[in-house]
Amino acid sequence: MRLRPRVDRFPGGVLDGLLVALAAALAYLPLAPRLGFYADDWYLVYAGHTQGIQKFWDIFIIDRPLRALQVGAWYALFGDAALPYSLTAYLWRVLAALALLRIARALWPGRPAVTALMALLFAIYPGFPDMVNALDFQSHLLSLCLALWSIAWSLDALRAASRGRTLRALGLGALSFAAALLYLGLMEYYIGLEALRLGAILVLTLREPGGLRGRLGRGLRRWLPFAAAPAVFLFWRAFLFENQRGATDLSAMVSALAGSPLLRGLWTLVYLLQDLLNTLFFAWAVPAYQTLFRLRLRDFLLALLVGALAALVAWAVLRVTRARAAEGEVVGEDRFAAEALLLGLGAAAAALLPVTLGDRHIQFPLYARFTLTPAVGACVALAALLWRVRGARLRMGLAAVLVFVSVAYHYANAQNAVNQFRDIQTFWWQVAWRAPGIRENTNLVANYAVAPITEDYFVWSPANLIYYPQKKDGSPTPLSLAATVLNGDTARKVLAGAAPEQVDRRGLLLTRDYENLLVLSRPVEGSCVQVMDGRQPEFSSAEAYDIMLVAPYSRIANLVSQGSAPTPPAAIFGPEPEHGWCYSYEKAALARQTGDWAEVARLGDEALANDLRPLDRVEWLPFVQAYAHLGRDERVRALAPVINEQPILSRQVCDAAGAGTGWYAGLDAATRDDLLALFCR
């Protein structure tokens, strides 16, 4: 028997590979030098920076021990430099797309244009937003790359065997086996991609002469040797490895299904259909809609420009590719469409099944990362659907539109990520200016102006990197500073003075003491970080209501006011920003904490002399208080109209001055009367 498909039939395959690489470069690289660390990157950076790469073993031993070796190797090479992770993430994405191109060419060698489109769409697939999260997602992207090359090598091995090239077939089979074990060791739920391997072998075998039953039998026999790797992995995972994480526990998934097979099975089908629709269709519209229109006008126009450039290149190359061979040379139109659609949809559904059984469902942007593996099949099916459109111009136009939307989205997604990382860097530089130290065992509550905070390590990782970067012994490793994500549940714990709780974050132990808070807030982009003093918190007119709720419980004593300011690691937090208004404000707030009103006034005078002004008017309050304490009524009267334009600020000054508490304690009666006259209107 001789399997006829050849992947090297058309020399223009090099051009298609360059198209994939160029389109992916336009999607992922324009802003790569300005990207940083995000989400789960933060606890990995903290672990590597402070504890060394051996700490990654503690982090990943609970569910994916092979990731410890992989992440440790990259961190040993790149350290805290973010750019190399983005470049290698791009490399894995391109290599994975080239593997898909090889698979598609093996299946449909007479269709260079549509197979190139499959690889192109997959390379820039817009449903997966985590290319910017490059350190943590190295494992995901490398696993996907290995999986697809394992499948490609298995098809090559079968072709070599059919030609009597036994040694070559054995070598390719060994490569396929090794790659399969590696990709499953990195990401066990990617096992659904094995359906693509089986489906591809069946597509080739079903074209041979003979009865259906005989052809199916031959196809399964050809597939069985390549099923050895996932079988070995599943045996190890189910019977030898002790998994300690519920989300990746195979036995828990099986027992949940067995407990109520009918109900659970029906809901699984419903969610599977929903996730399949999200992966196949909505991924091309919803993420772009959610992201593009949040950009500034300049960035929005740049995103459109980059997307248009990618679409133009794709249209030109696909047009050249289509002209290289007559469509339908190997497989008829109807047969090709049926094969590609069934293979693509089946592969996408199978890749989604482990996700669905693990009680995860695709939502944009939440859990959008789970589109990565089903995107392989989805792009095969979508390209086949496009090629059913009558009229070459319309077909190529629709393909160009998809490329335009996807690349524009990725640029917008990267721009949002750049903004978020800059926000985090700015936040912690201002904290470093404000706080020479933070006492150990403090429980931080933070509010970033731009970047969302959905996990506690988004806060405690940068805080510990700055204030407690020393290596610590112990497993789990105790953290000096903890953090709490503010939500309804944690707010109630703060209000109730709940007992301290310990949380083991993958071998990193934090103790949350809800009676030992320090609340830090930067209400809006352009404002300065405010450290809340629970005795008299000062609220911006833009302050989040949940911060206002817990601010009275913030202990300013947790901020050490003496000593030299720490220097955040430049590789992570960038060079020190220019000493503008926020530098003056943070130093003035620090001087106010020590009661040095003369220094606060000096900083205020210097800022005004340099024509520095705050965006957020709450930042005038330390200077108003200093001028009042020093009897500089002219300065207080000059600032009063600015404060009074925002009633929430004038009310705070009025109430505190009237009570003579907090920063207004010690003022003589005449000064307090003047303040009441100015602000209590």
XYZ file of C-alpha atoms in Angstrom, residues 136-406:
271
model
C 3.336 31.531 31.980
C 2.000 30.483 28.568
C 5.357 29.228 27.275
C 4.235 25.781 28.412
C 0.896 25.991 26.619
C 2.394 27.184 23.348
C 5.289 24.739 23.378
C 2.897 21.890 24.216
C 0.675 22.824 21.274
C 3.697 23.037 18.958
C 4.930 19.596 20.041
C 1.455 18.089 19.672
C 1.030 19.259 16.087
C 4.528 18.225 15.064
C 3.928 14.838 16.671
C 0.866 14.440 14.447
C 2.738 15.663 11.375
C 5.611 13.238 12.024
C 3.159 10.361 12.455
C 1.741 11.040 8.975
C 5.279 11.264 7.599
C 6.110 7.935 9.264
C 3.118 6.256 7.652
C 4.095 7.565 4.241
C 7.672 6.404 4.713
C 6.457 2.939 5.745
C 4.235 2.732 2.655
C 7.322 3.328 0.498
C 9.329 0.639 2.242
C 11.620 3.106 4.047
C 11.509 1.269 7.345
C 14.344 3.033 9.168
C 12.959 6.445 8.274
C 9.508 5.363 9.410
C 10.891 4.126 12.738
C 12.833 7.354 13.276
C 9.799 9.526 12.540
C 7.658 7.305 14.749
C 10.114 7.718 17.620
C 10.088 11.492 17.150
C 6.296 11.463 17.158
C 6.205 9.324 20.319
C 8.671 11.551 22.191
C 6.895 14.757 21.167
C 3.556 13.294 22.274
C 4.869 12.410 25.726
C 6.403 15.853 26.110
C 3.314 17.795 25.071
C 1.080 15.748 27.373
C 3.541 16.153 30.235
C 3.354 19.918 29.825
C -0.410 20.184 29.341
C -2.422 17.050 30.063
C -5.769 18.423 28.879
C -4.341 18.941 25.389
C -4.893 15.203 24.938
C -8.024 16.047 22.947
C -5.688 16.883 20.046
C -5.168 13.147 19.602
C -8.506 13.132 17.775
C -6.832 15.142 15.010
C -4.195 12.430 14.619
C -6.809 9.681 14.403
C -8.996 11.724 12.073
C -6.113 12.547 9.724
C -5.092 8.872 9.445
C -8.701 7.878 8.756
C -9.076 10.564 6.074
C -6.091 9.134 4.201
C -7.130 5.517 4.658
C -10.771 5.989 3.666
C -9.690 7.125 0.205
C -8.255 3.697 -0.540
C -10.273 1.075 -2.408
C -12.225 -1.563 -0.552
C -15.169 -1.849 1.789
C -15.817 0.718 4.490
C -15.338 -1.772 7.297
C -12.006 -2.924 5.926
C -10.756 0.625 5.430
C -11.777 1.629 8.957
C -9.961 -1.397 10.307
C -6.796 -0.496 8.393
C -7.015 3.076 9.617
C -7.326 2.020 13.255
C -4.427 -0.416 12.920
C -2.250 2.360 11.501
C -3.257 4.644 14.348
C -2.689 2.146 17.182
C 1.131 2.483 17.360
C 0.733 6.246 17.745
C -1.820 5.734 20.537
C 0.950 4.259 22.679
C 2.207 7.644 23.925
C -1.169 8.927 25.202
C -1.883 5.457 26.638
C 1.407 5.468 28.570
C 0.748 9.001 29.775
C -2.811 8.227 30.903
C -1.627 5.159 32.811
C 1.021 7.222 34.591
C -1.391 10.060 35.266
C -4.224 7.884 36.560
C -2.324 5.230 38.545
C 1.192 6.434 39.353
C 1.099 10.216 39.712
C -0.471 11.776 42.800
C -2.276 14.871 41.523
C -2.895 17.528 44.183
C -4.920 20.040 42.181
C -8.657 19.558 41.757
C -8.892 21.382 38.428
C -6.546 18.829 36.807
C -7.668 15.718 38.704
C -8.672 13.038 36.179
C -10.412 10.825 38.740
C -12.533 13.734 39.974
C -13.734 14.408 36.421
C -14.636 10.758 35.858
C -16.389 10.401 39.214
C -18.444 13.554 38.613
C -19.645 12.129 35.302
C -20.311 8.697 36.793
C -22.308 10.184 39.660
C -25.048 11.439 37.340
C -24.249 10.197 33.831
C -27.454 11.255 32.106
C -27.781 14.761 33.549
C -24.069 15.420 33.495
C -23.793 14.022 29.994
C -26.585 16.239 28.664
C -25.102 19.359 30.220
C -21.715 18.392 28.806
C -23.215 18.269 25.321
C -24.902 21.649 25.816
C -21.710 23.322 27.000
C -19.722 21.558 24.295
C -21.994 23.008 21.622
C -21.784 26.467 23.164
C -18.006 26.319 23.382
C -17.757 25.014 19.816
C -19.786 27.974 18.528
C -17.621 30.360 20.531
C -14.445 28.824 19.145
C -15.568 28.561 15.530
C -17.510 31.784 15.003
C -17.756 34.230 17.919
C -13.998 34.278 18.511
C -13.665 36.286 15.291
C -15.942 39.079 16.497
C -16.429 39.266 20.270
C -12.789 39.759 21.429
C -12.191 42.413 18.770
C -15.402 44.228 19.733
C -14.502 44.093 23.429
C -10.953 45.333 22.910
C -10.608 47.615 19.896
C -13.139 50.205 20.996
C -11.462 50.723 24.374
C -8.345 52.135 22.750
C -7.350 55.739 22.424
C -8.006 57.083 18.935
C -4.339 56.986 17.933
C -3.939 53.377 19.050
C -7.249 52.428 17.422
C -6.073 53.794 14.076
C -2.716 52.040 14.420
C -4.488 48.736 15.096
C -6.560 49.189 11.952
C -3.448 50.060 9.951
C -1.535 46.965 11.087
C -4.590 44.794 10.434
C -5.009 46.262 6.946
C -1.342 45.629 6.136
C -1.629 41.993 7.218
C -4.824 41.555 5.202
C -3.176 43.013 2.088
C -0.166 40.701 2.412
C -2.391 37.677 3.018
C -4.599 38.481 0.019
C -1.588 38.851 -2.284
C 0.165 35.669 -1.143
C -2.976 33.543 -1.144
C -3.727 34.719 -4.638
C -0.286 33.614 -5.807
C -0.649 30.340 -3.923
C -4.033 29.621 -5.506
C -2.549 30.048 -8.964
C 0.099 27.392 -8.358
C -2.171 24.399 -8.920
C -5.599 23.607 -10.258
C -8.128 23.283 -7.469
C -9.469 19.774 -7.077
C -6.404 18.043 -8.510
C -6.411 15.294 -5.903
C -9.788 15.336 -4.188
C -13.115 16.505 -5.573
C -14.771 19.633 -4.223
C -17.569 17.876 -2.371
C -15.255 15.282 -0.909
C -12.736 17.881 0.221
C -15.424 19.957 1.946
C -16.852 16.918 3.727
C -13.416 15.734 4.860
C -12.208 19.111 6.070
C -15.452 20.009 7.851
C -15.819 16.659 9.597
C -12.151 16.523 10.550
C -12.079 20.143 11.735
C -15.300 20.032 13.739
C -14.452 16.637 15.225
C -10.969 17.776 16.236
C -12.342 20.992 17.779
C -15.039 19.137 19.734
C -12.567 16.533 20.993
C -10.123 19.251 22.100
C -12.925 20.970 23.997
C -14.125 17.826 25.756
C -11.435 17.728 28.507
C -12.085 21.427 29.148
C -15.827 20.873 29.466
C -15.391 17.845 31.726
C -13.132 19.993 33.912
C -15.996 22.456 34.444
C -14.399 25.208 32.369
C -16.316 26.976 29.633
C -15.117 29.441 27.051
C -16.058 33.030 27.783
C -14.467 36.147 26.352
C -12.190 37.336 27.822
C -12.607 35.022 30.824
C -11.342 31.490 30.069
C -10.604 32.456 26.460
C -7.316 30.576 26.831
C -9.220 27.328 26.385
C -9.783 28.130 22.713
C -6.129 27.420 21.879
C -6.397 23.673 21.193
C -9.868 23.611 19.575
C -8.715 26.484 17.359
C -6.696 23.940 15.343
C -9.804 22.110 14.167
C -11.889 25.265 14.038
C -9.502 26.903 11.567
C -9.486 23.796 9.364
C -13.292 23.812 9.282
C -13.580 27.572 8.808
C -11.158 27.600 5.885
C -13.124 24.778 4.268
C -16.346 26.746 4.741
C -14.789 29.810 3.138
C -13.685 27.748 0.162
C -17.303 26.739 -0.408
C -18.165 30.376 -1.088
C -18.770 30.863 -4.799
C -16.599 33.452 -6.468
C -12.851 33.641 -5.947
C -12.887 37.384 -5.255
C -15.541 37.117 -2.567
C -13.757 34.146 -1.034
C -10.429 35.956 -0.907
C -12.111 39.091 0.372
C -13.707 37.231 3.279
C -10.367 35.639 4.124
C -8.728 39.080 4.090
C -11.444 40.415 6.430
C -10.742 37.632 8.935
C -7.025 38.388 8.800
C -7.696 42.113 9.223
C -9.939 41.629 12.268
C -7.610 39.142 13.921
